[in-house]
Amino acid sequence: MNTTNTTGSPTPEPEGSSRPARLIQNEATTEIPVHLLFRDDAEPRPVPLEPAVVGGRPGTGEQPRLRRPAQQAKARPLAQVDPELVERPARVLPGVVGVLAGTCGAVGCVAASWWAGVLPPLAVEALQLPECAGAGLGPVQWAAYAGAGALGLFGFGGLARGRTGRAWVLGLFGRYRGTVRRTGLLWVNPLLLRRRVDVRLRHWRSEPMPAADRSGVALRVVVLVVWRVRDTARATLGVEDHETYLRECVEAALARISVETPGAPRSSVEAAGEALTGLVARDAGAVGLEVFSVQPVLVEYAPEVAPAMHRRRIAALDAQHRASVLTSVVDSVEDTVTRLTMRGLVELDDYERKALVKDLTVAFCAGRQEQSP
């Protein structure tokens, strides 16, 4: 069997030799077996994806090198970065324990006073205590006073009242010790610092904030934000003032989102509100705030551009009104001329037709101006 070379001329096969593999060869490529180009594999081999082999540049002697795909750095959540800034329940006791401890401390102080003989006679009669000669205020009596007083102070001083929609963030020497979300009478360690946090659903109507539309025209926007504190530890300890932080997040979102001008369709306003909600919720979520909605309730031009935009709007409305009036007049003139000629009432040449159109246009325009306020 003869094969063909790159020029198209047949190449005879040597006699007495086995059938060689057919080759394709030219001056730009190496020899490639023809049977490899038309090979049909029943099960294709999987192609390895990594590591990638990057060939060297020809003529430079550079060897092929391996290039591993870049691995994207995974951002660790805030809970793994600082485990202390995660809300967890604090250890508190029922209020009955504090009442009992305080009562025991008060009774101990009265007993120590009776033992030392310094209890007033009226108090002895009122309490119906037996008379005691009194041992005086010695070290033992002072120790009893100190123990009973400390018990009473810790008992009554740790009483707290938990309310619905309120939480206590507890700290000891600058360290977060937990959050109390329980209601009713509770006993909390009086040595802990308490910070009250409002965890109810809240709304905030902002003051006019600067913004811009798609054309870059300065606007003033008032937004309504519906939010609540989801993580009291982050909201209290992760930022100095979470309300101020939320306000700054709203201002940053307004700087990144284009707000529609006054009089825009409702769909555009809703789209801007959804975009604002997404940005503010993402930024405020890092400090434990949950944002449900950020909707613009008032959009107006900035004071420095309001007169110019008002004049532009009036000019646009005037031009639109003129265009509509002109279209109506042209349609009326065309209808009048067409009826006159189609019914054979008049026969007009080109000059007379132009004169009639001109007169009708002037008459209709004058009538529309008299009708308009």
Short mmCIF file of C-alpha atoms in Angstrom, two decimals:
data_model
loop_
_atom_site.label_atom_id
_atom_site.label_comp_id
_atom_site.label_asym_id
_atom_site.label_seq_id
_atom_site.Cartn_x
_atom_site.Cartn_y
_atom_site.Cartn_z
CA MET A 1 0.00 0.00 0.00
CA ASN A 2 1.28 3.46 -0.92
CA THR A 3 1.11 6.48 1.33
CA THR A 4 1.18 10.15 0.43
CA ASN A 5 3.51 12.78 1.70
CA THR A 6 2.84 16.43 2.37
CA THR A 7 3.12 17.35 -1.32
CA GLY A 8 0.46 14.83 -2.35
CA SER A 9 2.76 12.41 -4.30
CA PRO A 10 2.58 8.72 -3.40
CA THR A 11 5.51 7.17 -1.55
CA PRO A 12 6.23 3.52 -2.41
CA GLU A 13 6.67 1.05 0.41
CA PRO A 14 9.86 -1.00 0.53
CA GLU A 15 9.45 -4.57 -0.60
CA GLY A 16 9.97 -7.47 1.82
CA SER A 17 9.32 -5.31 4.90
CA SER A 18 6.41 -5.51 7.36
CA ARG A 19 3.62 -2.98 7.16
CA PRO A 20 4.94 0.21 8.86
CA ALA A 21 2.80 2.71 10.79
CA ARG A 22 1.50 5.51 8.63
CA LEU A 23 2.94 8.89 9.48
CA ILE A 24 2.10 12.55 8.85
CA GLN A 25 5.12 14.78 8.61
CA ASN A 26 5.88 18.32 7.59
CA GLU A 27 8.52 20.87 8.38
CA ALA A 28 6.58 22.36 11.32
CA THR A 29 5.50 19.25 13.20
CA THR A 30 7.07 16.02 14.34
CA GLU A 31 6.04 12.59 13.16
CA ILE A 32 2.57 11.61 14.41
CA PRO A 33 1.22 8.08 13.83
CA VAL A 34 -1.96 8.25 11.77
CA HIS A 35 -3.70 5.51 13.76
CA LEU A 36 -3.49 7.67 16.91
CA LEU A 37 -5.54 10.44 15.28
CA PHE A 38 -8.48 8.12 14.58
CA ARG A 39 -8.29 5.96 17.66
CA ASP A 40 -11.63 5.12 19.27
CA ASP A 41 -11.35 4.14 22.90
CA ALA A 42 -14.30 2.38 24.46
CA GLU A 43 -13.50 3.83 27.86
CA PRO A 44 -11.67 7.16 27.74
CA ARG A 45 -8.97 7.60 30.29
CA PRO A 46 -9.50 10.22 32.97
CA VAL A 47 -7.52 13.39 32.45
CA PRO A 48 -5.59 14.50 35.54
CA LEU A 49 -6.35 18.09 36.43
CA GLU A 50 -3.64 18.85 38.93
CA PRO A 51 -0.85 19.53 39.17
CA ALA A 52 -0.77 21.44 35.88
CA VAL A 53 2.32 21.12 33.65
CA VAL A 54 3.48 24.35 32.09
CA GLY A 55 5.85 23.94 29.16
CA GLY A 56 8.95 26.02 28.82
CA ARG A 57 9.33 28.68 26.16
CA PRO A 58 10.85 27.26 22.96
CA GLY A 59 14.40 28.25 22.21
CA THR A 60 15.26 29.25 25.77
CA GLY A 61 16.22 25.86 27.17
CA GLU A 62 13.69 26.26 29.96
CA GLN A 63 12.51 22.97 31.40
CA PRO A 64 8.82 22.21 31.97
CA ARG A 65 7.71 23.10 35.47
CA LEU A 66 4.82 22.18 37.68
CA ARG A 67 2.30 24.76 38.73
CA ARG A 68 -0.14 23.88 41.42
CA PRO A 69 -3.52 25.62 41.40
CA ALA A 70 -3.76 28.51 43.78
CA GLN A 71 -5.80 27.73 46.83
CA GLN A 72 -8.16 30.40 47.95
CA ALA A 73 -7.71 31.46 51.53
CA LYS A 74 -10.73 30.48 53.55
CA ALA A 75 -11.90 33.20 55.84
CA ARG A 76 -12.41 31.90 59.34
CA PRO A 77 -15.64 32.87 61.02
CA LEU A 78 -15.56 35.37 63.81
CA ALA A 79 -16.26 32.66 66.38
CA GLN A 80 -12.96 30.94 65.56
CA VAL A 81 -10.96 34.15 65.44
CA ASP A 82 -12.02 35.25 68.94
CA PRO A 83 -14.00 32.60 70.86
CA GLU A 84 -14.72 35.06 73.67
CA LEU A 85 -16.97 37.15 71.42
CA VAL A 86 -19.73 34.56 71.17
CA GLU A 87 -22.86 34.83 73.26
CA ARG A 88 -23.27 32.11 75.85
CA PRO A 89 -25.60 31.79 78.85
CA ALA A 90 -24.28 33.05 82.16
CA ARG A 91 -24.51 31.18 85.45
CA VAL A 92 -27.21 32.73 87.61
CA LEU A 93 -29.34 31.49 90.49
CA PRO A 94 -33.01 31.97 91.25
CA GLY A 95 -33.85 35.07 93.22
CA VAL A 96 -35.08 33.00 96.16
CA VAL A 97 -31.48 32.03 96.90
CA GLY A 98 -30.45 35.67 97.17
CA VAL A 99 -33.43 36.49 99.40
CA LEU A 100 -32.62 33.61 101.73
CA ALA A 101 -28.94 34.52 101.88
CA GLY A 102 -29.72 38.16 102.59
CA THR A 103 -32.22 37.23 105.26
CA CYS A 104 -29.70 34.90 106.90
CA GLY A 105 -27.12 37.68 106.88
CA ALA A 106 -29.56 40.14 108.50
CA VAL A 107 -30.52 37.59 111.15
CA GLY A 108 -26.83 36.92 111.80
CA CYS A 109 -26.15 40.63 112.34
CA VAL A 110 -29.05 40.85 114.82
CA ALA A 111 -27.82 37.75 116.64
CA ALA A 112 -24.27 39.13 116.84
CA SER A 113 -25.59 42.41 118.23
CA TRP A 114 -27.68 40.58 120.84
CA TRP A 115 -24.69 38.43 121.75
CA ALA A 116 -22.47 41.51 122.16
CA GLY A 117 -25.17 43.25 124.20
CA VAL A 118 -25.45 46.26 121.88
CA LEU A 119 -28.97 45.48 120.67
CA PRO A 120 -31.40 48.22 121.81
CA PRO A 121 -33.90 47.18 124.52
CA LEU A 122 -36.84 48.08 122.27
CA ALA A 123 -35.54 45.69 119.62
CA VAL A 124 -35.07 42.97 122.24
CA GLU A 125 -38.67 43.41 123.41
CA ALA A 126 -40.03 43.54 119.87
CA LEU A 127 -38.19 40.37 118.90
CA GLN A 128 -39.00 38.75 122.24
CA LEU A 129 -35.39 37.76 122.87
CA PRO A 130 -34.11 36.71 126.30
CA GLU A 131 -31.99 39.19 128.15
CA CYS A 132 -28.25 38.82 127.72
CA ALA A 133 -25.55 40.38 129.91
CA GLY A 134 -23.45 40.88 126.77
CA ALA A 135 -19.89 39.85 126.17
CA GLY A 136 -18.89 43.12 124.51
CA LEU A 137 -17.51 43.73 121.02
CA GLY A 138 -14.56 41.40 120.88
CA PRO A 139 -12.76 39.80 117.96
CA VAL A 140 -15.27 36.95 117.81
CA GLN A 141 -18.22 39.33 117.66
CA TRP A 142 -16.57 41.44 114.96
CA ALA A 143 -15.90 38.28 112.93
CA ALA A 144 -19.56 37.31 113.30
CA TYR A 145 -20.56 40.81 112.20
CA ALA A 146 -18.29 40.61 109.16
CA GLY A 147 -19.53 37.17 108.09
CA ALA A 148 -23.19 38.01 108.54
CA GLY A 149 -22.80 41.40 106.84
CA ALA A 150 -21.00 39.92 103.86
CA LEU A 151 -23.66 37.27 103.50
CA GLY A 152 -26.40 39.88 103.64
CA LEU A 153 -24.67 42.16 101.14
CA PHE A 154 -24.03 39.35 98.68
CA GLY A 155 -27.56 38.06 99.09
CA PHE A 156 -29.44 41.32 98.60
CA GLY A 157 -26.81 42.98 96.37
CA GLY A 158 -26.98 40.23 93.75
CA LEU A 159 -30.74 40.43 93.23
CA ALA A 160 -31.74 41.50 89.73
CA ARG A 161 -34.95 41.59 87.74
CA GLY A 162 -34.94 40.18 84.24
CA ARG A 163 -37.38 41.70 81.75
CA THR A 164 -38.78 40.45 78.50
CA GLY A 165 -36.85 41.94 75.59
CA ARG A 166 -33.88 42.87 77.81
CA ALA A 167 -30.63 41.04 78.44
CA TRP A 168 -27.68 41.44 80.81
CA VAL A 169 -24.12 41.15 79.53
CA LEU A 170 -21.89 40.18 82.44
CA GLY A 171 -18.18 40.85 82.75
CA LEU A 172 -15.56 40.35 85.43
CA PHE A 173 -12.35 42.40 85.30
CA GLY A 174 -12.79 43.02 81.58
CA ARG A 175 -13.58 39.41 80.69
CA TYR A 176 -16.89 38.29 79.23
CA ARG A 177 -18.70 35.92 81.61
CA GLY A 178 -21.99 35.31 79.78
CA THR A 179 -25.38 36.76 78.94
CA VAL A 180 -28.58 36.59 80.98
CA ARG A 181 -31.80 36.41 78.93
CA ARG A 182 -34.00 34.98 81.69
CA THR A 183 -36.94 36.90 83.14
CA GLY A 184 -38.12 37.28 86.73
CA LEU A 185 -36.19 37.63 89.97
CA LEU A 186 -32.60 36.39 89.64
CA TRP A 187 -29.46 36.36 91.70
CA VAL A 188 -26.30 37.46 89.91
CA ASN A 189 -22.86 37.68 91.41
CA PRO A 190 -22.61 41.32 92.62
CA LEU A 191 -18.93 41.45 91.65
CA LEU A 192 -19.86 41.12 87.95
CA LEU A 193 -20.30 44.21 85.82
CA ARG A 194 -23.77 44.31 84.26
CA ARG A 195 -24.59 45.91 80.91
CA ARG A 196 -28.20 46.06 79.86
CA VAL A 197 -28.89 45.39 76.17
CA ASP A 198 -32.18 45.80 74.35
CA VAL A 199 -32.80 42.64 72.27
CA ARG A 200 -36.28 43.56 71.01
CA LEU A 201 -37.12 44.21 67.37
CA ARG A 202 -36.32 47.85 66.80
CA HIS A 203 -36.69 50.36 63.99
CA TRP A 204 -34.71 53.48 63.29
CA ARG A 205 -35.67 56.34 61.00
CA SER A 206 -32.50 58.06 59.91
CA GLU A 207 -31.85 61.70 59.32
CA PRO A 208 -31.34 62.84 55.68
CA MET A 209 -28.19 61.12 54.41
CA PRO A 210 -26.17 61.95 51.28
CA ALA A 211 -26.62 59.68 48.26
CA ALA A 212 -26.50 59.83 44.47
CA ASP A 213 -28.49 58.48 41.53
CA ARG A 214 -27.17 56.70 38.45
CA SER A 215 -26.19 60.00 36.83
CA GLY A 216 -24.27 61.17 39.88
CA VAL A 217 -26.81 63.80 40.95
CA ALA A 218 -26.61 64.52 44.68
CA LEU A 219 -29.61 63.34 46.72
CA ARG A 220 -30.79 63.33 50.32
CA VAL A 221 -32.31 60.03 51.45
CA VAL A 222 -34.16 59.10 54.63
CA VAL A 223 -34.19 55.35 55.31
CA LEU A 224 -36.11 53.16 57.74
CA VAL A 225 -34.03 50.35 59.28
CA VAL A 226 -35.63 47.38 61.05
CA TRP A 227 -33.11 45.46 63.14
CA ARG A 228 -32.36 43.74 66.43
CA VAL A 229 -29.40 42.54 68.50
CA ARG A 230 -28.82 38.85 67.77
CA ASP A 231 -25.50 38.32 69.58
CA THR A 232 -25.22 40.48 72.71
CA ALA A 233 -21.54 39.66 73.26
CA ARG A 234 -20.45 40.95 69.85
CA ALA A 235 -22.78 43.93 69.93
CA THR A 236 -21.55 45.06 73.35
CA LEU A 237 -17.89 44.03 73.39
CA GLY A 238 -17.06 43.79 69.68
CA VAL A 239 -17.74 47.46 68.95
CA GLU A 240 -17.85 50.60 71.04
CA ASP A 241 -21.44 51.55 70.12
CA HIS A 242 -23.43 49.21 67.91
CA GLU A 243 -26.07 51.85 67.10
CA THR A 244 -23.44 54.23 65.78
CA TYR A 245 -21.86 51.38 63.85
CA LEU A 246 -25.22 50.57 62.25
CA ARG A 247 -25.67 54.20 61.22
CA GLU A 248 -22.23 54.21 59.60
CA CYS A 249 -23.03 50.96 57.77
CA VAL A 250 -26.15 52.57 56.31
CA GLU A 251 -24.15 55.61 55.17
CA ALA A 252 -21.53 53.36 53.54
CA ALA A 253 -24.24 51.37 51.76
CA LEU A 254 -25.85 54.56 50.42
CA ALA A 255 -22.46 55.60 49.05
CA ARG A 256 -22.19 52.31 47.11
CA ILE A 257 -25.80 51.98 45.87
CA SER A 258 -27.40 54.35 43.37
CA VAL A 259 -30.81 55.51 44.58
CA GLU A 260 -33.54 56.38 42.13
CA THR A 261 -34.57 60.00 41.75
CA PRO A 262 -37.90 61.29 43.14
CA GLY A 263 -40.84 60.03 41.12
CA ALA A 264 -39.14 56.77 40.05
CA PRO A 265 -41.22 53.58 39.59
CA ARG A 266 -41.97 51.49 42.65
CA SER A 267 -40.02 48.52 41.26
CA SER A 268 -36.83 50.59 41.12
CA VAL A 269 -37.31 51.77 44.70
CA GLU A 270 -37.85 48.19 45.89
CA ALA A 271 -34.72 47.02 44.07
CA ALA A 272 -32.67 49.75 45.73
CA GLY A 273 -34.11 48.75 49.11
CA GLU A 274 -33.18 45.10 48.60
CA ALA A 275 -29.63 46.05 47.64
CA LEU A 276 -29.30 48.30 50.69
CA THR A 277 -30.66 45.57 52.96
CA GLY A 278 -28.14 43.04 51.67
CA LEU A 279 -25.14 45.34 52.13
CA VAL A 280 -26.11 46.58 55.59
CA ALA A 281 -27.02 43.07 56.81
CA ARG A 282 -23.63 41.74 55.68
CA ASP A 283 -21.66 44.54 57.34
CA ALA A 284 -23.66 44.61 60.56
CA GLY A 285 -23.73 40.83 60.97
CA ALA A 286 -20.07 40.87 62.05
CA VAL A 287 -20.99 42.63 65.30
CA GLY A 288 -24.04 40.53 66.11
CA LEU A 289 -26.73 42.75 64.58
CA GLU A 290 -29.52 41.23 62.48
CA VAL A 291 -30.92 43.62 59.88
CA PHE A 292 -34.30 42.75 58.38
CA SER A 293 -35.02 45.72 56.14
CA VAL A 294 -33.46 48.98 54.95
CA GLN A 295 -35.98 50.92 52.88
CA PRO A 296 -35.75 54.50 51.59
CA VAL A 297 -38.86 56.38 52.71
CA LEU A 298 -37.97 59.85 51.43
CA VAL A 299 -35.79 60.76 48.45
CA GLU A 300 -35.18 64.36 47.45
CA TYR A 301 -32.55 66.38 45.66
CA ALA A 302 -29.74 67.94 47.65
CA PRO A 303 -30.22 71.64 48.44
CA GLU A 304 -27.33 72.68 46.19
CA VAL A 305 -28.83 71.03 43.09
CA ALA A 306 -32.55 71.21 43.88
CA PRO A 307 -33.26 74.51 41.97
CA ALA A 308 -31.40 73.35 38.85
CA MET A 309 -33.11 69.94 38.87
CA HIS A 310 -36.48 71.63 39.40
CA ARG A 311 -35.93 73.83 36.36
CA ARG A 312 -34.76 70.81 34.34
CA ARG A 313 -37.84 68.86 35.32
CA ILE A 314 -40.12 71.75 34.37
CA ALA A 315 -38.34 72.06 31.03
CA ALA A 316 -38.71 68.33 30.40
CA LEU A 317 -42.42 68.45 31.24
CA ASP A 318 -42.87 71.49 28.98
CA ALA A 319 -41.09 69.78 26.10
CA GLN A 320 -43.19 66.67 26.59
CA HIS A 321 -46.34 68.77 26.62
CA ARG A 322 -45.31 70.59 23.44
CA ALA A 323 -44.54 67.31 21.69
CA SER A 324 -47.92 65.89 22.62
CA VAL A 325 -49.71 69.06 21.48
CA LEU A 326 -47.83 69.07 18.18
CA THR A 327 -48.63 65.41 17.57
CA SER A 328 -52.29 66.03 18.26
CA VAL A 329 -52.39 69.06 15.93
CA VAL A 330 -50.68 67.17 13.10
CA ASP A 331 -53.11 64.28 13.44
CA SER A 332 -56.07 66.67 13.42
CA VAL A 333 -54.81 68.54 10.31
CA GLU A 334 -54.13 65.27 8.51
CA ASP A 335 -57.58 63.95 9.33
CA THR A 336 -59.27 67.18 8.19
CA VAL A 337 -57.43 67.40 4.87
CA THR A 338 -57.99 63.70 4.18
CA ARG A 339 -61.74 63.96 4.76
CA LEU A 340 -62.07 67.04 2.55
CA THR A 341 -60.26 65.45 -0.35
CA MET A 342 -61.76 61.95 -0.01
CA ARG A 343 -65.36 63.25 0.00
CA GLY A 344 -64.69 65.49 -2.99
CA LEU A 345 -65.61 68.68 -1.23
CA VAL A 346 -62.55 70.48 -2.52
CA GLU A 347 -59.99 69.88 -5.21
CA LEU A 348 -56.57 71.11 -4.20
CA ASP A 349 -53.29 71.26 -5.97
CA ASP A 350 -49.98 71.18 -4.15
CA TYR A 351 -49.84 74.90 -3.48
CA GLU A 352 -53.41 75.07 -2.17
CA ARG A 353 -52.87 71.94 -0.06
CA LYS A 354 -49.80 73.50 1.60
CA ALA A 355 -51.69 76.73 2.27
CA LEU A 356 -54.64 74.83 3.78
CA VAL A 357 -52.35 72.76 6.01
CA LYS A 358 -50.61 75.90 7.20
CA ASP A 359 -53.87 77.68 8.03
CA LEU A 360 -55.32 74.65 9.83
CA THR A 361 -52.13 74.16 11.83
CA VAL A 362 -52.16 77.79 13.00
CA ALA A 363 -55.84 77.58 13.89
CA PHE A 364 -55.54 74.33 15.82
CA CYS A 365 -52.45 75.53 17.71
CA ALA A 366 -54.21 78.74 18.71
CA GLY A 367 -57.23 76.78 19.91
CA ARG A 368 -55.09 74.40 21.99
CA GLN A 369 -53.30 77.33 23.62
CA GLU A 370 -56.60 78.94 24.56
CA GLN A 371 -57.84 75.65 26.04
CA SER A 372 -54.68 75.04 28.10
CA PRO A 373 -54.66 76.77 31.55
#
